[in-house]
């Protein structure tokens, strides 16, 4: 029996149980089902990792033939290799901790069972995405997580901003998914199948083919890679499709932690890593990926500098860190990207859950400016959040240091033509990351409390069911990186070697001295960022105020997220709504469709009305018709027979 | 020659009287013209060696059915009938169709092929009288339809009474 | 000998007079009498063929036609009486309950 089938199907069972029995029977006990299921998956995932890493087994099995249509054959199949096993750990372990946390966070919410049902469904879809062995199952999981994201963002659906945010997430994702779908179709067209093993095994067949579109000649690998990357842009909230992620913070905090930090948004990175044979054939595509990642990393970090909503800050931080992962993939360092994905899952989920803990204590308040001095009320939250922030800033010894340093090093030293440029972008971004993360810490936990008196009375540490996951994630935020300690520092770079069979290894053209230099620069950037933040936000609180006043335009641009939402509204949304309202509703719907739908019955009715006048009720008229009929038949027979 | 002249008289008379029957304003006049028509038809039957049927025609049609018609006619208000319109609005159509039917029948008959003659020659029928021959055939070959005809008449009696009965005021 | 053809034409003509009367008159009773006219035309045709083909069956059939015509006349007139009681008119074009 393939034991790894338990991993996705336990959460699926939890979803089915919760959605059918949850409302009336399970009610407040629905949490147990989800928690047990996802913890069970986590246990099996750990065993899978053991199986792949120690026993060196990989699996590529088709479970059930889903579609057979001419040449097109798609199955539900599972591919368990090194990349999959790492992703499984990320999804299931973070998933379990967050599900347990939600038991406390969502306590008392009226739709309790619904939350856990959707959470389990999401886990199932994400696992199908990660464990699939063909593009269609990937697409199924892709769409499934998008759908669950919509459900969970708009969980408090009575709130208009929440349901709007859910719609925005889904619609913006669709833009990316359109390109992704085209990419999948092209894969099928040129390879004849959607199975990874066949496509990636035969990838050299398309290496030098080109496609002619309206006179423009495009290299085929570039085209396919870019189309697939469109999906990644949408799902992982890169520029220009990043606009949904900050709004997605309308959802409950555990949702933000699980979906928009640890798992769903990383599906894009997973996609690029999984398709690395295709991407490796196209230098253009890799450059696009790296530039998108690098620019997004910097862009989002700048926005995060001036936001006042704690969840939004962490959201922009996520966008920025995802940029780093794509940066890594773009310079050929897929393993580094996945490594960063893995560490990021821990510290970002930790940061979100801590933010949730703070919100829980502040009665739902999100505004930084109304907090302060929470250190003495919520010691454990403070400590774990501090660990998370130190990690994200890149302090040596903690998880993100190793992954981020690896990315920057491989960007600088790798073969990519844009490597040095994106290295600079990444370095500046790292400084800003450290800065805004500690801005958050200082404004929230240090200084004087700036909120109202009732909030002050309400302040308390969160219950154990919420704190324990925080602590476990903090352990992860510290220790997760230790599997990737580079050889420079005496480690074995275990994770890169582990992933090498799937993701390859980038060539490095630099000396050891340069490697020490880059590492030194990273540490310097991290520490200086923290020091700047501490100076400004602990000592000289007047500097931000003066900055906002003197550099008002700059501040406004940053605060309003570079007006991207307004731009999109002007360019796309308002014209679409105008067309929908003036053309589609008034003309197409009211005149054509209604015309047909009303017109056909009306014309039938009119015809019937006029035709019924044949029934005069006078017998002789009927007699005349009968006589006519008889004459006609006899004449017909006479004449023609 | 003589038969043809007689036939001509009967034919024209029948047609003319039939036209009269159909076009009179006063229904009583119509009925009376019809009576004359039946006598002429009976005369024509005599030409065709169907004496029994000629007699039956007069007794049943002229004697029973027309009397029945006359009784029903008396229910109408004759004075109003005389003043009212005779034909419906669509009468030209009816005329046209009637003409059409006539021509159609005539055209149909053009392709008539005479079958071989049967056994009942005029002499044979006249040797035994018409009634005897009819009776022989009726009570042997056509016994079943004969009985059914009696049933039909029974149904007619019952039906006529049921339909025309005045409802009792309760 | 009178040709067969002449009898048939006479029968057809009588029939069409009956059709005209049926299709054109307003009075219900005259319509009924036109039906009897049509039946008589058919009878004539039957007896003609019986004579010219020397087969008795034409006369038998005519006999039955007369019997059935009698029954039908009785019932039809009963219906007319019932109709007249309800509508108190004997003109067909004033009875159009089945219109529409």
PDB file of N, CA and C in Angstrom, chain A residues 612-613 615-624 627, chain C residues 22-26 31 92-93 95-96 98-100:
ATOM      1  N   UNK A 612     -55.470  31.081 -33.804  1.00  0.00           N
ATOM      2  CA  UNK A 612     -56.641  30.506 -33.174  1.00  0.00           C
ATOM      3  C   UNK A 612     -57.920  31.044 -33.782  1.00  0.00           C
ATOM      4  N   UNK A 613     -57.792  32.073 -34.606  1.00  0.00           N
ATOM      5  CA  UNK A 613     -59.012  32.577 -35.225  1.00  0.00           C
ATOM      6  C   UNK A 613     -59.570  31.612 -36.263  1.00  0.00           C
ATOM      7  N   UNK A 615     -60.392  28.743 -35.442  1.00  0.00           N
ATOM      8  CA  UNK A 615     -61.466  28.071 -34.714  1.00  0.00           C
ATOM      9  C   UNK A 615     -62.600  29.059 -34.530  1.00  0.00           C
ATOM     10  N   UNK A 616     -63.480  29.121 -35.486  1.00  0.00           N
ATOM     11  CA  UNK A 616     -64.533  30.118 -35.361  1.00  0.00           C
ATOM     12  C   UNK A 616     -65.689  29.634 -34.520  1.00  0.00           C
ATOM     13  N   UNK A 617     -65.756  28.332 -34.348  1.00  0.00           N
ATOM     14  CA  UNK A 617     -66.883  27.801 -33.603  1.00  0.00           C
ATOM     15  C   UNK A 617     -68.080  27.513 -34.499  1.00  0.00           C
ATOM     16  N   UNK A 618     -68.004  27.953 -35.755  1.00  0.00           N
ATOM     17  CA  UNK A 618     -69.135  27.728 -36.655  1.00  0.00           C
ATOM     18  C   UNK A 618     -68.869  26.448 -37.436  1.00  0.00           C
ATOM     19  N   UNK A 619     -69.776  25.516 -37.329  1.00  0.00           N
ATOM     20  CA  UNK A 619     -69.529  24.163 -37.847  1.00  0.00           C
ATOM     21  C   UNK A 619     -69.246  24.142 -39.329  1.00  0.00           C
ATOM     22  N   UNK A 620     -69.904  25.045 -40.063  1.00  0.00           N
ATOM     23  CA  UNK A 620     -69.734  24.972 -41.518  1.00  0.00           C
ATOM     24  C   UNK A 620     -68.339  25.331 -41.961  1.00  0.00           C
ATOM     25  N   UNK A 621     -67.688  26.197 -41.193  1.00  0.00           N
ATOM     26  CA  UNK A 621     -66.311  26.512 -41.553  1.00  0.00           C
ATOM     27  C   UNK A 621     -65.462  25.270 -41.450  1.00  0.00           C
ATOM     28  N   UNK A 622     -65.694  24.492 -40.410  1.00  0.00           N
ATOM     29  CA  UNK A 622     -64.951  23.252 -40.266  1.00  0.00           C
ATOM     30  C   UNK A 622     -65.303  22.316 -41.424  1.00  0.00           C
ATOM     31  N   UNK A 623     -66.587  22.339 -41.785  1.00  0.00           N
ATOM     32  CA  UNK A 623     -67.011  21.493 -42.903  1.00  0.00           C
ATOM     33  C   UNK A 623     -66.305  21.890 -44.185  1.00  0.00           C
ATOM     34  N   UNK A 624     -66.157  23.195 -44.385  1.00  0.00           N
ATOM     35  CA  UNK A 624     -65.472  23.659 -45.590  1.00  0.00           C
ATOM     36  C   UNK A 624     -64.053  23.143 -45.615  1.00  0.00           C
ATOM     37  N   UNK A 627     -64.054  19.526 -46.454  1.00  0.00           N
ATOM     38  CA  UNK A 627     -64.298  19.325 -47.886  1.00  0.00           C
ATOM     39  C   UNK A 627     -63.049  19.650 -48.681  1.00  0.00           C
TER      40      UNK A 627
ATOM     41  N   UNK C  22     -75.273  22.235 -47.067  1.00  0.00           N
ATOM     42  CA  UNK C  22     -74.673  22.070 -45.744  1.00  0.00           C
ATOM     43  C   UNK C  22     -73.728  23.203 -45.423  1.00  0.00           C
ATOM     44  N   UNK C  23     -72.935  23.599 -46.423  1.00  0.00           N
ATOM     45  CA  UNK C  23     -71.889  24.572 -46.115  1.00  0.00           C
ATOM     46  C   UNK C  23     -72.400  26.003 -46.124  1.00  0.00           C
ATOM     47  N   UNK C  24     -73.601  26.247 -46.674  1.00  0.00           N
ATOM     48  CA  UNK C  24     -73.979  27.639 -46.881  1.00  0.00           C
ATOM     49  C   UNK C  24     -75.145  28.127 -46.031  1.00  0.00           C
ATOM     50  N   UNK C  25     -75.997  27.256 -45.509  1.00  0.00           N
ATOM     51  CA  UNK C  25     -77.208  27.725 -44.850  1.00  0.00           C
ATOM     52  C   UNK C  25     -76.967  27.977 -43.386  1.00  0.00           C
ATOM     53  N   UNK C  26     -77.753  28.936 -42.859  1.00  0.00           N
ATOM     54  CA  UNK C  26     -77.635  29.252 -41.443  1.00  0.00           C
ATOM     55  C   UNK C  26     -78.497  28.359 -40.582  1.00  0.00           C
ATOM     56  N   UNK C  31     -79.577  22.517 -42.707  1.00  0.00           N
ATOM     57  CA  UNK C  31     -78.293  21.816 -42.801  1.00  0.00           C
ATOM     58  C   UNK C  31     -78.513  20.319 -42.712  1.00  0.00           C
ATOM     59  N   UNK C  92     -76.700  28.623 -37.024  1.00  0.00           N
ATOM     60  CA  UNK C  92     -75.399  28.047 -36.692  1.00  0.00           C
ATOM     61  C   UNK C  92     -74.374  29.113 -36.350  1.00  0.00           C
ATOM     62  N   UNK C  93     -74.397  30.222 -37.080  1.00  0.00           N
ATOM     63  CA  UNK C  93     -73.335  31.195 -36.819  1.00  0.00           C
ATOM     64  C   UNK C  93     -73.558  31.979 -35.538  1.00  0.00           C
ATOM     65  N   UNK C  95     -74.038  30.164 -32.811  1.00  0.00           N
ATOM     66  CA  UNK C  95     -73.606  29.196 -31.804  1.00  0.00           C
ATOM     67  C   UNK C  95     -72.120  28.976 -31.996  1.00  0.00           C
ATOM     68  N   UNK C  96     -71.330  29.779 -31.345  1.00  0.00           N
ATOM     69  CA  UNK C  96     -69.886  29.580 -31.454  1.00  0.00           C
ATOM     70  C   UNK C  96     -69.238  29.488 -30.088  1.00  0.00           C
ATOM     71  N   UNK C  98     -67.482  27.092 -29.110  1.00  0.00           N
ATOM     72  CA  UNK C  98     -66.169  26.471 -29.261  1.00  0.00           C
ATOM     73  C   UNK C  98     -65.187  27.413 -29.929  1.00  0.00           C
ATOM     74  N   UNK C  99     -65.473  28.670 -29.981  1.00  0.00           N
ATOM     75  CA  UNK C  99     -64.559  29.580 -30.659  1.00  0.00           C
ATOM     76  C   UNK C  99     -63.283  29.793 -29.857  1.00  0.00           C
ATOM     77  N   UNK C 100     -62.182  29.939 -30.548  1.00  0.00           N
ATOM     78  CA  UNK C 100     -60.935  30.308 -29.870  1.00  0.00           C
ATOM     79  C   UNK C 100     -59.984  29.177 -29.587  1.00  0.00           C
TER      80      UNK C 100
END
